[in-house]
Every structure is written in structure tokens, then in C-alpha cells.
Amino acid sequence: GVGPSGLFLATALPFRLGHPPLFVPWSDVRARRAKTWLGSAVELGFTKAPKCVVRFRGSVARAILEAWERTDPGVDGDAAGREGLTPSA
């Protein structure tokens, strides 16, 4: 899920039992729009785990990107003012 302070990642049931959601603050998230053979996606990178990349598509991707962009008032929607966010290729 997304919240004003960060991103919560959880595993699917039944694996969720005994494994609380992982919280990542927005300050540790880098996002970029990506094109794949399946269409548009949002790729998230993490400053504290630079080799880890997670890709989301559809409504989940839009919700994450909108919440992430709200964390920086300098974002103007065209990738200016925010490290890591790049326009679609």
C-alpha cells in the first residue's frame, strides 16, 4: 500500500502469516516510468538497496507514482525536480 510517509510491501496470502509488511520511506525510493513489451510500468529503486528493482503496472503503478510525486513539491509532472523520475521512453 501507499501512504503519505512511504510504501508498504507485503507478500501474498498464505505467505503473509508471520511476515509483516515491509515499510520503505519515500526518501529511500527512486521511481521511473518504463516501457515494457506489456506496456507502461513504474520501476522503483531503493537508495539503501541499489541493486533491487521492483516493477509495477496498471492502477498499482499509478497509485504509487502519484503518492511518490506528492512527497516532493518540486515535481511538476514532467520529470523535472526529482532525481530518478524519467519520462516514458
XYZ file of N, CA and C in Angstrom:
267
model
N 0.823 -1.173 0.000
C 0.000 0.000 0.000
C 0.871 1.242 0.000
N 0.240 2.337 -0.254
C 0.938 3.614 -0.252
C 0.374 4.499 0.844
N 1.230 5.315 1.412
C 0.824 6.256 2.436
C 1.627 7.531 2.293
N 1.285 8.537 3.060
C 1.989 9.816 2.938
C 3.465 9.736 3.326
N 3.836 8.753 4.138
C 5.226 8.675 4.586
C 6.039 7.609 3.853
N 5.376 6.715 3.100
C 6.146 5.701 2.405
C 5.314 4.608 1.789
N 6.011 3.561 1.405
C 5.449 2.429 0.684
C 5.488 1.188 1.569
N 4.399 0.440 1.583
C 4.324 -0.819 2.320
C 4.258 -1.953 1.310
N 5.166 -2.906 1.417
C 5.175 -4.074 0.535
C 4.876 -5.310 1.375
N 3.923 -6.116 0.918
C 3.535 -7.317 1.658
C 3.491 -8.504 0.711
N 3.729 -9.672 1.249
C 3.625 -10.890 0.458
C 2.164 -11.316 0.363
N 1.871 -12.176 -0.586
C 0.517 -12.676 -0.774
C 0.198 -13.724 0.296
N -1.088 -13.879 0.562
C -1.520 -14.956 1.450
C -1.215 -16.278 0.758
N -0.884 -17.315 1.400
C -0.758 -17.544 2.833
C 0.618 -17.212 3.391
N 1.516 -16.689 2.562
C 2.891 -16.415 2.999
C 2.982 -15.223 3.946
N 1.924 -14.438 4.036
C 1.920 -13.238 4.857
C 1.970 -13.548 6.350
N 1.464 -14.710 6.764
C 1.444 -15.067 8.180
C 2.855 -15.037 8.761
N 3.037 -14.238 9.798
C 4.334 -14.133 10.451
C 5.324 -13.231 9.741
N 4.894 -12.577 8.658
C 5.770 -11.688 7.904
C 5.064 -10.344 7.729
N 5.341 -9.389 8.604
C 4.679 -8.085 8.492
C 5.100 -7.361 7.221
N 4.284 -6.406 6.769
C 4.661 -5.639 5.579
C 5.988 -4.910 5.788
N 6.728 -4.773 4.711
C 7.985 -4.037 4.722
C 7.664 -2.577 4.437
N 8.132 -1.677 5.280
C 7.911 -0.245 5.080
C 9.169 0.384 4.505
N 8.998 1.159 3.424
C 10.107 1.892 2.810
C 9.701 3.360 2.743
N 10.413 4.258 3.437
C 10.059 5.677 3.379
C 10.300 6.243 1.980
N 9.486 7.214 1.595
C 9.611 7.797 0.259
C 11.006 8.369 0.020
N 11.679 8.820 1.064
C 13.024 9.376 0.889
C 14.015 8.325 0.392
N 13.699 7.046 0.530
C 14.573 5.964 0.074
C 14.136 5.372 -1.266
N 13.088 5.930 -1.861
C 12.534 5.385 -3.105
C 12.914 6.279 -4.276
N 13.314 5.649 -5.369
C 13.534 6.325 -6.644
C 12.615 5.645 -7.655
N 11.927 6.445 -8.454
C 10.978 5.880 -9.409
C 11.280 6.371 -10.812
N 10.904 5.539 -11.764
C 10.996 5.963 -13.158
C 9.914 5.266 -13.958
N 9.414 5.980 -14.940
C 8.457 5.383 -15.860
C 9.236 4.518 -16.836
N 8.687 3.359 -17.160
C 9.372 2.440 -18.065
C 8.381 1.882 -19.075
N 8.889 1.545 -20.238
C 8.094 0.861 -21.264
C 8.565 -0.580 -21.322
N 7.623 -1.499 -21.310
C 7.940 -2.913 -21.455
C 7.123 -3.451 -22.618
N 7.371 -4.686 -22.982
C 6.591 -5.264 -24.081
C 5.130 -5.451 -23.672
N 4.847 -5.388 -22.362
C 3.463 -5.464 -21.875
C 2.816 -4.096 -21.735
N 3.559 -3.018 -21.969
C 3.023 -1.668 -21.853
C 3.808 -0.847 -20.852
N 3.168 0.185 -20.336
C 3.822 1.091 -19.395
C 3.941 0.471 -18.014
N 4.979 0.891 -17.302
C 5.206 0.406 -15.942
C 5.925 1.497 -15.153
N 5.990 1.302 -13.853
C 6.783 2.147 -12.972
C 7.803 1.240 -12.304
N 9.072 1.598 -12.409
C 10.141 0.842 -11.758
C 10.595 1.603 -10.530
N 10.658 0.909 -9.411
C 11.135 1.507 -8.177
C 12.511 0.983 -7.850
N 13.386 1.883 -7.477
C 14.698 1.540 -6.973
C 14.786 2.067 -5.547
N 15.737 1.583 -4.802
C 15.829 1.929 -3.390
C 17.253 2.354 -3.063
N 17.408 3.514 -2.429
C 18.741 4.040 -2.164
C 19.555 3.126 -1.258
N 18.907 2.432 -0.340
C 19.628 1.554 0.581
C 19.802 0.139 0.048
N 19.208 -0.154 -1.091
C 19.369 -1.456 -1.757
C 19.443 -1.182 -3.260
N 20.560 -0.587 -3.729
C 20.631 -0.108 -5.111
C 20.491 -1.179 -6.185
N 20.737 -2.430 -5.871
C 20.609 -3.495 -6.878
C 19.189 -4.045 -6.978
N 18.322 -3.624 -6.076
C 16.936 -4.110 -6.053
C 16.044 -3.180 -6.880
N 15.301 -3.763 -7.819
C 14.345 -3.015 -8.636
C 13.031 -3.782 -8.626
N 11.942 -3.062 -8.394
C 10.609 -3.668 -8.392
C 9.781 -2.935 -9.439
N 9.085 -3.683 -10.278
C 8.284 -3.100 -11.351
C 6.795 -3.322 -11.064
N 6.020 -2.251 -11.231
C 4.565 -2.301 -11.059
C 3.900 -1.793 -12.325
N 2.710 -2.313 -12.588
C 1.941 -1.883 -13.758
C 0.520 -1.532 -13.343
N -0.199 -0.900 -14.243
C -1.617 -0.626 -14.061
C -1.934 0.341 -12.946
N -3.075 0.107 -12.293
C -3.556 1.026 -11.264
C -2.625 1.086 -10.060
N -1.941 -0.016 -9.755
C -0.982 -0.018 -8.644
C 0.168 0.926 -8.971
N 0.670 0.862 -10.195
C 1.762 1.738 -10.616
C 1.342 3.199 -10.540
N 0.140 3.499 -11.007
C -0.341 4.886 -10.962
C -0.465 5.385 -9.525
N -1.006 4.562 -8.637
C -1.164 4.969 -7.231
C 0.192 5.216 -6.573
N 1.159 4.349 -6.843
C 2.497 4.521 -6.271
C 3.140 5.799 -6.803
N 3.087 6.008 -8.106
C 3.710 7.177 -8.704
C 3.065 8.469 -8.206
N 1.742 8.498 -8.105
C 1.053 9.695 -7.608
C 1.443 9.997 -6.170
N 1.484 8.981 -5.327
C 1.869 9.192 -3.924
C 3.314 9.633 -3.814
N 4.185 9.035 -4.604
C 5.609 9.375 -4.583
C 5.831 10.814 -5.030
N 5.133 11.217 -6.097
C 5.280 12.581 -6.600
C 4.782 13.617 -5.589
N 3.775 13.274 -4.794
C 3.255 14.211 -3.785
C 4.262 14.482 -2.678
N 5.273 13.653 -2.529
C 6.248 13.847 -1.455
C 7.231 14.951 -1.764
N 7.266 15.439 -3.004
C 8.203 16.494 -3.396
C 7.451 17.597 -4.124
N 7.249 18.751 -3.476
C 6.500 19.824 -4.137
C 7.189 20.366 -5.376
N 8.460 20.021 -5.603
C 9.168 20.487 -6.786
C 8.829 19.714 -8.043
N 8.137 18.605 -7.932
C 7.796 17.813 -9.108
C 6.692 18.509 -9.873
N 6.904 18.676 -11.169
C 5.895 19.362 -11.978
C 5.251 18.439 -13.004
N 5.460 17.148 -12.852
C 4.801 16.193 -13.726
C 5.585 15.817 -14.962
N 6.671 16.538 -15.271
C 7.423 16.185 -16.467
C 8.836 15.722 -16.142
N 9.041 15.222 -14.964
C 10.296 14.641 -14.516
C 11.297 15.668 -14.020
N 10.991 16.949 -14.080
C 11.930 17.954 -13.590
C 11.843 18.038 -12.071
N 12.954 18.224 -11.433
C 12.968 18.457 -9.993
C 12.997 17.221 -9.137
N 13.077 16.021 -9.720
C 13.076 14.831 -8.888
C 14.048 13.805 -9.438
N 15.080 13.501 -8.698
C 16.070 12.516 -9.131
C 15.403 11.156 -9.329
N 15.748 10.503 -10.404
C 15.263 9.154 -10.633
C 14.036 9.057 -11.502
N 13.193 10.072 -11.518
C 11.972 10.012 -12.320
C 12.296 10.437 -13.734
N 12.044 9.565 -14.678
C 12.322 9.887 -16.069
C 11.069 9.686 -16.876
N 10.919 10.434 -17.951
C 9.726 10.270 -18.778
C 9.729 8.940 -19.504
N 8.577 8.559 -19.985
C 8.456 7.305 -20.734
C 9.348 7.356 -21.951
N 9.913 6.205 -22.296
C 10.799 6.139 -23.469
C 10.001 6.007 -24.729
